[in-house]
Short mmCIF file of C-alpha atoms and ligand atoms in Angstrom, two decimals:
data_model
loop_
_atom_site.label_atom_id
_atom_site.label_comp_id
_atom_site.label_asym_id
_atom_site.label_seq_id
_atom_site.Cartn_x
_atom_site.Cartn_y
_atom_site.Cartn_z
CA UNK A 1 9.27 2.38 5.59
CA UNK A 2 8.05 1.36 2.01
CA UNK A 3 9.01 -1.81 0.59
CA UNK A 4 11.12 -1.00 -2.10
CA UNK A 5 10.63 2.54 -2.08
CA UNK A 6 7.76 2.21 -4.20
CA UNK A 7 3.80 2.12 -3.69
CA UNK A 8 3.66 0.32 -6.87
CA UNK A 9 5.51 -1.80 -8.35
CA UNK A 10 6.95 -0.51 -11.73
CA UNK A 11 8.33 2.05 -10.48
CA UNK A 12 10.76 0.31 -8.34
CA UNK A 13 14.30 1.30 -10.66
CA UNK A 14 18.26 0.51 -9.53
CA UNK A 15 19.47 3.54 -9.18
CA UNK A 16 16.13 4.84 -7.39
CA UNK A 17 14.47 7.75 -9.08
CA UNK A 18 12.13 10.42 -7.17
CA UNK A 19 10.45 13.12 -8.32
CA UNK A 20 9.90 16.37 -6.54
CA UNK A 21 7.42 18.04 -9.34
CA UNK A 22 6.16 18.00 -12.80
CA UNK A 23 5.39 21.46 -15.34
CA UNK A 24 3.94 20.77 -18.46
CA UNK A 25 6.33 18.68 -20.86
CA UNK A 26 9.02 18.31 -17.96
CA UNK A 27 9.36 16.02 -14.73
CA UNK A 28 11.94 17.58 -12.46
CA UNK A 29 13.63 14.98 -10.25
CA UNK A 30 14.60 15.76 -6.06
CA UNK A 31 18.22 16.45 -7.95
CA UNK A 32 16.99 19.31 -9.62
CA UNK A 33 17.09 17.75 -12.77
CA UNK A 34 14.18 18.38 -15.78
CA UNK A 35 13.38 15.90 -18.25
CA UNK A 36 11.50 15.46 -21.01
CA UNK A 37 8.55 13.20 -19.56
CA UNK A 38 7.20 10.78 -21.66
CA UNK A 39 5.99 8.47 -19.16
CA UNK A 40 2.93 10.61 -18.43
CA UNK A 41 2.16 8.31 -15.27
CA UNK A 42 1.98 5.90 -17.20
CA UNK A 43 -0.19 7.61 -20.19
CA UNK A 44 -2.91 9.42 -17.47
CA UNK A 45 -1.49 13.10 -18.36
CA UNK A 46 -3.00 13.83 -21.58
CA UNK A 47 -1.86 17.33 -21.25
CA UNK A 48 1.19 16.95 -19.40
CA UNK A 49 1.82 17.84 -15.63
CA UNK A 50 -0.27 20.97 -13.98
CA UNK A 51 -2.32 21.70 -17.30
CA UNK A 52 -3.60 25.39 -16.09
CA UNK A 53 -7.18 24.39 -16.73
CA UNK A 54 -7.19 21.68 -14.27
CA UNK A 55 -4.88 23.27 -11.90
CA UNK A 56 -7.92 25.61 -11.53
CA UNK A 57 -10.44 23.20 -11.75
CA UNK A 58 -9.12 21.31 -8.78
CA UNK A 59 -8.13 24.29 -6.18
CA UNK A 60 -11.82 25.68 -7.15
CA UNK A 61 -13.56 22.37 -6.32
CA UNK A 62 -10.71 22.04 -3.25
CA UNK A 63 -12.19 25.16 -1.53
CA UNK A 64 -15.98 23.54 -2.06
CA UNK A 65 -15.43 20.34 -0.31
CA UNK A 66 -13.17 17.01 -1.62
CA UNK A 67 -15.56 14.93 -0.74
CA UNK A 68 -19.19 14.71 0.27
CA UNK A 69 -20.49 11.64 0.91
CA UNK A 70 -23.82 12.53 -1.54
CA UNK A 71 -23.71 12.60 -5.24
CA UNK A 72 -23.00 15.60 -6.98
CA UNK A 73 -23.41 17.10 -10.88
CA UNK A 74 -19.92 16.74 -11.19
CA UNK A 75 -20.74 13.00 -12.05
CA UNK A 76 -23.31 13.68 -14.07
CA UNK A 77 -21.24 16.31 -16.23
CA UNK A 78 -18.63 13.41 -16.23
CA UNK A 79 -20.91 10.49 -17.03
CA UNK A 80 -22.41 12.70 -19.91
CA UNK A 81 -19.36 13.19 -21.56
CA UNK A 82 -18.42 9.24 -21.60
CA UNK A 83 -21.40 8.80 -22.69
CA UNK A 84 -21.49 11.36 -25.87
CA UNK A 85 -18.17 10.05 -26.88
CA UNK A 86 -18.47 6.14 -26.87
CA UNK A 87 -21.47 4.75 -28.73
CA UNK A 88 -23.21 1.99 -27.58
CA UNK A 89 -22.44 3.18 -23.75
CA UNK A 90 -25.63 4.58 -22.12
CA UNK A 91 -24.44 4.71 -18.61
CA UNK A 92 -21.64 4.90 -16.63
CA UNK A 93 -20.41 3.68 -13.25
CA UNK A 94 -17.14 5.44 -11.18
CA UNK A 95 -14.49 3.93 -9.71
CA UNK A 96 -10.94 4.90 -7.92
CA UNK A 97 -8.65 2.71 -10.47
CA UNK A 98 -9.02 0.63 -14.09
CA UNK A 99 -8.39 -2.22 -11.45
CA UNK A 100 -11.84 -1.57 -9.84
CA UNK A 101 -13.35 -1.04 -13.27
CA UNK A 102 -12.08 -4.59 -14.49
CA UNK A 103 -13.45 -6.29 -11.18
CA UNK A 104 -16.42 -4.50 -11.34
CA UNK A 105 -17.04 -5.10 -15.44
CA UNK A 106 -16.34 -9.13 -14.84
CA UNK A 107 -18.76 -9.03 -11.57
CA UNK A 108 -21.73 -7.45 -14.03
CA UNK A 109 -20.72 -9.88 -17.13
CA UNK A 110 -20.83 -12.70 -14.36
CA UNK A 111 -23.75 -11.49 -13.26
CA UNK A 112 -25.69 -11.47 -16.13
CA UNK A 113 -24.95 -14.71 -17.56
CA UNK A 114 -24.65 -16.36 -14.51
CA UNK A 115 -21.32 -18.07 -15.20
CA UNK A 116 -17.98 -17.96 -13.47
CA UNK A 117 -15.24 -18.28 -15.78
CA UNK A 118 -13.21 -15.39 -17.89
CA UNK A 119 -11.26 -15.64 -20.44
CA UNK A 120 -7.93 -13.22 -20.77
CA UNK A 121 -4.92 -12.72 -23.14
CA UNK A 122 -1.64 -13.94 -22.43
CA UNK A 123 0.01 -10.21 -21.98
CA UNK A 124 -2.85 -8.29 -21.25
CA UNK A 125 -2.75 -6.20 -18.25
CA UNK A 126 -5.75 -5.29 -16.14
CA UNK A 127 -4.77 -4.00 -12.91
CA UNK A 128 -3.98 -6.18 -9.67
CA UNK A 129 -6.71 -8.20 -8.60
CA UNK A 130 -6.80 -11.84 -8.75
CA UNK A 131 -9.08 -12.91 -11.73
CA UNK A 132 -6.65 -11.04 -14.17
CA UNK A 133 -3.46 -10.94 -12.44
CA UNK A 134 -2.85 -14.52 -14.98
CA UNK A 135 -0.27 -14.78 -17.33
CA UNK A 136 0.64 -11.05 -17.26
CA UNK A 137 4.43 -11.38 -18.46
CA UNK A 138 4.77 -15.40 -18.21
CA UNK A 139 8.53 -16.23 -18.42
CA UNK A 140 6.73 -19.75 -20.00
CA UNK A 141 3.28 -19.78 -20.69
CA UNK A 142 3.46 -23.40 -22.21
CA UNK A 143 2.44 -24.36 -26.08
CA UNK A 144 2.31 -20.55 -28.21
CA UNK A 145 -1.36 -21.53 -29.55
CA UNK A 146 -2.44 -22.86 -26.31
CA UNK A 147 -1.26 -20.84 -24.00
CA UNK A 148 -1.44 -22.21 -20.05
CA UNK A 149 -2.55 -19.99 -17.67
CA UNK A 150 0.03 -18.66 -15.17
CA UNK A 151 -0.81 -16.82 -11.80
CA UNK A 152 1.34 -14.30 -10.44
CA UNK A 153 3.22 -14.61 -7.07
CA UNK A 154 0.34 -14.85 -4.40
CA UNK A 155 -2.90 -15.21 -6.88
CA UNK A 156 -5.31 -18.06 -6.96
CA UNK A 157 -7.09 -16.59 -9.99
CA UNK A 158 -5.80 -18.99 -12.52
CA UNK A 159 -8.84 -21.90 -11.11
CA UNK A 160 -10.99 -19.42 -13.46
CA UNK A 161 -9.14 -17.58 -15.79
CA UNK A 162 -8.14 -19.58 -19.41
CA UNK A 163 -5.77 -17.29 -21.58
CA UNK A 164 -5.87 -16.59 -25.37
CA UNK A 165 -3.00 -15.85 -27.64
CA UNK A 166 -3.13 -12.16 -28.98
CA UNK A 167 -1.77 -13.05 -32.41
CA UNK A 168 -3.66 -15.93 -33.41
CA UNK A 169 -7.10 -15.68 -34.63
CA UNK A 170 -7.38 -19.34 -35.07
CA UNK A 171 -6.29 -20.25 -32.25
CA UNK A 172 -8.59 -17.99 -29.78
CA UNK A 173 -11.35 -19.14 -32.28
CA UNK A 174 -10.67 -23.06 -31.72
CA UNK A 175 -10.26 -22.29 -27.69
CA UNK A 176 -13.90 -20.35 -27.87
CA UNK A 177 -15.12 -23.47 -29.64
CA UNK A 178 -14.07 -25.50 -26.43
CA UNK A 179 -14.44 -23.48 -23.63
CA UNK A 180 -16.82 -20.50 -24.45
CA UNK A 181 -19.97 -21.78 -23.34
CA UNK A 182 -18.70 -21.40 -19.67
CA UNK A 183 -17.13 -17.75 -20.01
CA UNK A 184 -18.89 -14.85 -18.11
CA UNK A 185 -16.32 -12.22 -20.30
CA UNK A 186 -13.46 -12.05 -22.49
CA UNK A 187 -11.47 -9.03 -21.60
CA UNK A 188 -9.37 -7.52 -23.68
CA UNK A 189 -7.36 -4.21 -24.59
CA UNK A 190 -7.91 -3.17 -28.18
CA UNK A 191 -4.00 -2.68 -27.92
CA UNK A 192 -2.09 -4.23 -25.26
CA UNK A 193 -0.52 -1.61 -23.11
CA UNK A 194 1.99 -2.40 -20.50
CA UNK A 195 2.86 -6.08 -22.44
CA UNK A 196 4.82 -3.49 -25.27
CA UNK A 197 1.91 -0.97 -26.69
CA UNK A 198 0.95 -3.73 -29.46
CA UNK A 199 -2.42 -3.09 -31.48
CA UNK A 200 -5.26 -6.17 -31.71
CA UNK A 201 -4.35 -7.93 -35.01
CA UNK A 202 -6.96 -6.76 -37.78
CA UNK A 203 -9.80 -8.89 -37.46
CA UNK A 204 -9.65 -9.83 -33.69
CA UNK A 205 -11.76 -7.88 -31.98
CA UNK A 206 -14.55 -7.86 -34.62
CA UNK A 207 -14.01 -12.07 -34.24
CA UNK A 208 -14.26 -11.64 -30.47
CA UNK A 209 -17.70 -10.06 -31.04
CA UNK A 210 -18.77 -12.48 -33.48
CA UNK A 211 -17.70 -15.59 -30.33
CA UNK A 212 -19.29 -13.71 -28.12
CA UNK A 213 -22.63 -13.74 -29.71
CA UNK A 214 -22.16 -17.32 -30.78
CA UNK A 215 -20.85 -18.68 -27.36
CA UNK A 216 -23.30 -15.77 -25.03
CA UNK A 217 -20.01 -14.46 -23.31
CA UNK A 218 -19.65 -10.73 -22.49
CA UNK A 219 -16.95 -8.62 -24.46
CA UNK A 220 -15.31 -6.46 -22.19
CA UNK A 221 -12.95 -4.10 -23.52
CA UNK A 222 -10.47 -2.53 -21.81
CA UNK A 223 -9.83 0.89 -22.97
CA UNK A 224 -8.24 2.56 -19.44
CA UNK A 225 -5.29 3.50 -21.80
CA UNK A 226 -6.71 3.70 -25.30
CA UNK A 227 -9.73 5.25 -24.57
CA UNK A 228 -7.76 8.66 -25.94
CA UNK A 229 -7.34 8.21 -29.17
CA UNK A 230 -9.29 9.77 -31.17
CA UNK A 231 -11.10 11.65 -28.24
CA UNK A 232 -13.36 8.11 -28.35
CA UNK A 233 -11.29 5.51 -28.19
CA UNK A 234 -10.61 2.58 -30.07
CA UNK A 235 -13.29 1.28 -30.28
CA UNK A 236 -14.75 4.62 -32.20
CA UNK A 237 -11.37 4.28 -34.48
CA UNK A 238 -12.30 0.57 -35.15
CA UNK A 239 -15.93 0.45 -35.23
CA UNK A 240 -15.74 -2.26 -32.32
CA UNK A 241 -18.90 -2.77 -30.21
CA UNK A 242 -18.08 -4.38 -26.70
CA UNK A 243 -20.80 -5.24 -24.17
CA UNK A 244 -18.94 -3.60 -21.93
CA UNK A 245 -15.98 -0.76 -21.47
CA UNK A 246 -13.67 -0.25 -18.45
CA UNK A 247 -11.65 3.21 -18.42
CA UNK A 248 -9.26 5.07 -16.43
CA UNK A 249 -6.21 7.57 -16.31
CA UNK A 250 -6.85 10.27 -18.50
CA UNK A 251 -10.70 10.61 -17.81
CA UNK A 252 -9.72 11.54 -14.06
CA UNK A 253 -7.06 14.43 -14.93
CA UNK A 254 -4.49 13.10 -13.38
CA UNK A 255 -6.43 12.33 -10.47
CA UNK A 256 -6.95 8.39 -9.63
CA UNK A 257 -10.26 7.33 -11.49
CA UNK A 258 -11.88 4.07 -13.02
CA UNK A 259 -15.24 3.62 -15.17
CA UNK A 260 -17.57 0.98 -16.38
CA UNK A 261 -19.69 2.16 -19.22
CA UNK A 262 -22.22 -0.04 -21.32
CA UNK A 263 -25.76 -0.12 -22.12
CA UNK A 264 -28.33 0.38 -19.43
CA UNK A 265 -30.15 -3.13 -19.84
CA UNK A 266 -26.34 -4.14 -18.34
CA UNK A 267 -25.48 -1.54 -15.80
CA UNK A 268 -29.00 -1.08 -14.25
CA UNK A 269 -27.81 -4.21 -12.43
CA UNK A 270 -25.82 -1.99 -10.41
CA UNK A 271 -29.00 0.74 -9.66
CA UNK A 272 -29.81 0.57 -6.05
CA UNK A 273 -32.49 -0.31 -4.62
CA UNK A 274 -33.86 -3.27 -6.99
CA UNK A 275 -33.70 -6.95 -5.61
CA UNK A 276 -30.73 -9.69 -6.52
CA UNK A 277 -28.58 -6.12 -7.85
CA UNK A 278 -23.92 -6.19 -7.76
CA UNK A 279 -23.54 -4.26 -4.73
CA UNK A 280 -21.07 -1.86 -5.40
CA UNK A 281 -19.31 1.06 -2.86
CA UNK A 282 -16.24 3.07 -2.57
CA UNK A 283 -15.75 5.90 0.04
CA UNK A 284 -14.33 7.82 -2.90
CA UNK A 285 -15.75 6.54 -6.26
CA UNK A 286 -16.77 9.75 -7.90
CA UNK A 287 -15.33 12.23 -5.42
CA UNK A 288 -16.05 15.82 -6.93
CA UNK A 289 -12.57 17.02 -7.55
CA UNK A 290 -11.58 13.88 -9.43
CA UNK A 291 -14.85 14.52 -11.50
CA UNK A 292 -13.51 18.47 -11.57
CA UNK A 293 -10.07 17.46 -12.96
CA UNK A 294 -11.70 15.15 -14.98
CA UNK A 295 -14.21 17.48 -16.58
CA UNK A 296 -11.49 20.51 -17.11
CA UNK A 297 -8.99 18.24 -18.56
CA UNK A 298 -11.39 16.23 -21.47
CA UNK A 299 -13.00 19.72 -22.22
CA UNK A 300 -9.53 20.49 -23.30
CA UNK A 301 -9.15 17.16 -25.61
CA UNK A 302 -11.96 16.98 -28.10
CA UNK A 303 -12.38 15.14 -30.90
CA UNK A 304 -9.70 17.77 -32.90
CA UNK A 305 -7.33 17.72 -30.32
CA UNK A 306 -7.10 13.98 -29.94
CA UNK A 307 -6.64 13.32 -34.15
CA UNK A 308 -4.17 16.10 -33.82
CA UNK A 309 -2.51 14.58 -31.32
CA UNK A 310 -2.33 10.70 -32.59
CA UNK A 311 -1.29 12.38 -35.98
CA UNK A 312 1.61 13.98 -34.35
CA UNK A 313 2.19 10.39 -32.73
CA UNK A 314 1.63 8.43 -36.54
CA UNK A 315 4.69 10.90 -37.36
CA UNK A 316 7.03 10.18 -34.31
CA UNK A 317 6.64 6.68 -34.97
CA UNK A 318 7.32 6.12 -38.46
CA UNK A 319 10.47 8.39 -38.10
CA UNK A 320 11.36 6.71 -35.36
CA UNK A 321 11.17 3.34 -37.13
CA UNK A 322 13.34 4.62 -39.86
CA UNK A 323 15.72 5.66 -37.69
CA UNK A 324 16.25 3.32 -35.43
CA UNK A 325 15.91 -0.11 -38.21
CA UNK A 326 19.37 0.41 -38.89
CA UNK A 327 20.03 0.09 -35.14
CA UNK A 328 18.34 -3.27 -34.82
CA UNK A 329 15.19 -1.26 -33.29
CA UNK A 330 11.26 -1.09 -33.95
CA UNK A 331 8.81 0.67 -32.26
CA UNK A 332 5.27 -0.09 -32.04
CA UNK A 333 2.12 1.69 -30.91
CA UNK A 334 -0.94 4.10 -32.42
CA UNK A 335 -1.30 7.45 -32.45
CA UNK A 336 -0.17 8.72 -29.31
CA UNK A 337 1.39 6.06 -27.79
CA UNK A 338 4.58 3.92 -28.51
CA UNK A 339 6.99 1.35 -27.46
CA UNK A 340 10.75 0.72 -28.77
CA UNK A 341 11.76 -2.11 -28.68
CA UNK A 342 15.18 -3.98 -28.87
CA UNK A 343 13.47 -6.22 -31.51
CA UNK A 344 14.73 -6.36 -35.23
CA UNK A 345 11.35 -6.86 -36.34
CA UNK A 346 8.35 -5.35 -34.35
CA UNK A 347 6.58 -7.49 -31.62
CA UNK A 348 3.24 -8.62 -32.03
CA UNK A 349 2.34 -10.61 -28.79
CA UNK A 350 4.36 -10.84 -25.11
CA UNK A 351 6.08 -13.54 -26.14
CA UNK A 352 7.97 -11.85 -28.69
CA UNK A 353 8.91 -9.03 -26.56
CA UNK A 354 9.86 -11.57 -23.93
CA UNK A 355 12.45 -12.17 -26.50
CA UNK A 356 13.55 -8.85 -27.19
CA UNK A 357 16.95 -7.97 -25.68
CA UNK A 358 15.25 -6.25 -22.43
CA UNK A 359 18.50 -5.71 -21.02
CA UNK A 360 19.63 -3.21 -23.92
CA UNK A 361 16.57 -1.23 -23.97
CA UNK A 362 17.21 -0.75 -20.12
CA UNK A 363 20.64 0.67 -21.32
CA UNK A 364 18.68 2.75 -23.96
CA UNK A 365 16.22 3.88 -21.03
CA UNK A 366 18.99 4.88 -18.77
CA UNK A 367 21.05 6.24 -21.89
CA UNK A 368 18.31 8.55 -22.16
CA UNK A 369 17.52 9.46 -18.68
CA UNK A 370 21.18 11.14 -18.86
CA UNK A 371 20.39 12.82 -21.69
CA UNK A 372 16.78 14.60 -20.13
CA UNK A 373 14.32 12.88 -21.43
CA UNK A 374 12.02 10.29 -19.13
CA UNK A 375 10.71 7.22 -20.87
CA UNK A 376 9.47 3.74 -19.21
CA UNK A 377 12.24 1.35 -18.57
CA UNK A 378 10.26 -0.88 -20.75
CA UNK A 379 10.62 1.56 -23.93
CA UNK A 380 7.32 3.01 -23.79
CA UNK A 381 7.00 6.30 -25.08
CA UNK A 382 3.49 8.33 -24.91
CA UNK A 383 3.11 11.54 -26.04
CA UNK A 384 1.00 14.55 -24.71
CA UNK A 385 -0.36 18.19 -25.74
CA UNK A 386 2.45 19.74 -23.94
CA UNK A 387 4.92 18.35 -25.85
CA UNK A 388 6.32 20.45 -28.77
CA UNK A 389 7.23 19.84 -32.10
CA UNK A 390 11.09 20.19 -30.69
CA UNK A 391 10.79 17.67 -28.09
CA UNK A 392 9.84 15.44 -30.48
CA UNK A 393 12.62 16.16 -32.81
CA UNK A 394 14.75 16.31 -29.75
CA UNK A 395 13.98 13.00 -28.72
CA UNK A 396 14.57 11.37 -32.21
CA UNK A 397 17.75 12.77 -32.06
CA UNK A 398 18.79 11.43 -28.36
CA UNK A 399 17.48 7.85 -28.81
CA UNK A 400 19.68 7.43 -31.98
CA UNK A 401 22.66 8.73 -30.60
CA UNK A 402 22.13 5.82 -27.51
CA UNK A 403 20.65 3.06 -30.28
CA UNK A 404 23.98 3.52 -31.61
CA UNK A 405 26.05 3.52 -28.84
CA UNK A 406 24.27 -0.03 -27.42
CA UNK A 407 24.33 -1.19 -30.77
CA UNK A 408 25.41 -4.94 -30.24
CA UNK A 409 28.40 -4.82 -32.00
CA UNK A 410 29.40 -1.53 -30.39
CA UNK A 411 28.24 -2.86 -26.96
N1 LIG B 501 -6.33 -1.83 -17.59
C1 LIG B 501 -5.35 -1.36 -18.36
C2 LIG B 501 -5.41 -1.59 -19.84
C3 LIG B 501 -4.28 -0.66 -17.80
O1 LIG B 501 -3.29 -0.22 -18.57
C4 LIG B 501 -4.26 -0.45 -16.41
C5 LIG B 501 -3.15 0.30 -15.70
N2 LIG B 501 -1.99 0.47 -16.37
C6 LIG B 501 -5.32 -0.96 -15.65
C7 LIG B 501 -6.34 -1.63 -16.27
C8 LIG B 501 -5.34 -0.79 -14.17
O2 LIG B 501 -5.59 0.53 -13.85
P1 LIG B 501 -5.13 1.12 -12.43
O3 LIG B 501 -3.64 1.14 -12.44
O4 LIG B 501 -5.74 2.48 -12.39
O5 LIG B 501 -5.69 0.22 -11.40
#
């Protein structure tokens, strides 16, 4: 009754794989079987399945209504905190998924410079709709400096999206040059996510602001995953100031969410009931017991927890990398959140992951499925508080036993 099995589309694997719950550290499968999980849906579980704090936030706010159809404090509390933790953002706007947020961001960065076009990365991802679902994981996305822009199956977004290289300053800087002027946005994760958990090259972002002054385009970035580290995102790690932010995942507690947050002179565009104003609405855009999952869960991951927590990740990661080199592995990431890759040398854009041998680190995935612990098919690893200090060296431990055993010369 569900094509594929799957409401979404990564999750679709051969075997098929279905939960039945999650506690803490551990996702237990309809077999019975516990793993490890460092999937984390996908890095929304900042503290791991059924954190007791949230548990209790939600069945409170469950007994007071799910729903009301009137605003509540919830979204003020909510708003507040995204405010307090990402300078530069005065107000905030909820939505049901980072997909919304990204639509939403673009319509307001449209909207204020009355211009049509965006501007993306080749192997950025920014949920499903069709402005950004371009050049996502091109098998050929033409000339590396130039990249062409390349619609997914059933999207007509590509008549306004061009795409940018992620590893080439020059490059994005000589496209600006050519096409700025007639860019509403640029959006961009400060690391790209789902392409392979890559971080900006130094210098990018802090060009991207500079074009975007020069050429009057909006800088939207997307910080739905990265918007953890550091309990403030990357932006705070980087000193990066976007016009705009989009976030998700781990702001909603494991409930679905989606922000905008900027300055007000941008998102009073949205404030109801002022003339020629983006019309936004969703039945369940701030619904209180998101905002009360929300609310319990960040209390739990301040500013402390979050260093803590990408230090713990800084460590994984360089052990990792010296373990696995000899393997013909690298892993890539920050803080918190990693990828491994069956690369000798570690990606820095889609297209080298695109040549990564995918097919062994599907082996590697499935290598370590058997041996209880859950990570992406795609290698990505993300870590949260309910994983201990044995996991981790648990895990190290697993994933060199298969890196050997799909070695290629073993294999
Ligand atoms: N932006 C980024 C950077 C993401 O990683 C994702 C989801 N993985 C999205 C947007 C879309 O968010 P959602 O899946 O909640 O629509």
């Amino acid at each position: 009754m569900i094509p594929g099995g799957v409401s979404r589309d990564q999750l679709y694997t051969d075997p098929p794989f279905f939960a039945s719950h999650g506690e803490g550290a551990y996702l237990v499968d309809v077999g019975g079987v516990g793993r490890v999980d460092f999937v984390n849906n996908y890095t929304s579980l900042i503290h791991g399945h059924a954190h007791p704090q949230t548990v209790e936030a939600i069945a409170r706010q469950a007994a007071r209504g799910t729903a009301y159809g009137a605003p509540s404090e919830l979204e003020r509390q909510l708003a507040r905190m995204i405010v307090d933790r990402l300078s530069g953002s005065e107000m905030v706007r909820f939505t049901n998924s980072g997909t919304e947020a990204t639509m939403l961001a673009l319509q307001i960065a449209r909207s204020a410079t009355r211009r049509k076009r965006i501007a993306k990365f080749e192997g950025g991802y920014h949920g499903s709709h069709e402005l950004v679902r371009v050049s996502i994981k091109p098998e050929d996305g033409g000339p590396r400096s130039r990249p062409q822009p390349v619609a997914e199956e059933g999207a007509e977004g590509f008549d306004l999206t061009d795409v940018l290289p992620f590893d080439d300053l020059t490059a994005v800087e000589a496209i600006a040059r050519q096409h700025g002027e007639q860019w509403a946005a640029v959006l961009v994760e400060p690391m790209q996510g789902s392409a392979g958990m890559m971080p900006a090259r130094q210098g990018l972002l802090e060009k991207l602001r500079e074009l975007a002054d020069r050429h009057g385009f909006m800088l939207v970035l997307d910080e739905v995953m990265t918007f953890r580290h550091g309990g403030h995102g990357l932006q705070g790690e980087w000193n990066i100031r976007p016009d705009l932010t989009t976030l998700g995942k781990i702001i909603g507690g494991g409930l679905p969410v989606g922000a905008v947050a900027g300055p007000e002179k941008l998102m009073d565009s949205l404030a109801p009931p002022k003339p020629h104003r983006i019309q936004h609405s969703g039945t369940f855009n701030g619904n209180p017991l998101t905002m009360a999952a929300g609310l319990a869960t960040m209390a739990a991951y301040d500013e402390q927890t979050a260093r803590d927590l990408d230090a713990r990740g800084d460590r994984l990661r360089s052990r990792l990398q010296e373990t696995l080199a000899q393997f013909g592995l690298s892993v890539t990431g920050w803080g918190s959140m990693m990828n491994v890759h069956a690369a000798p040398t570690p990606p820095q854009c889609w297209r080298d992951v695109r040549a990564s041998d995918s097919g062994r680190m599907h082996r590697i995935q499935s290598g370590l499925m058997d041996r209880g612990f859950f990570l992406a098919p795609r290698g990505m690893l993300v870590l949260s508080t309910a994983h201990t200090e044995e996991h981790l060296d648990q895990l190290e431990e697993a994933l060199a036993a298969v890196a050997e055993q799909t070695a290629p010369s073993v294999a």
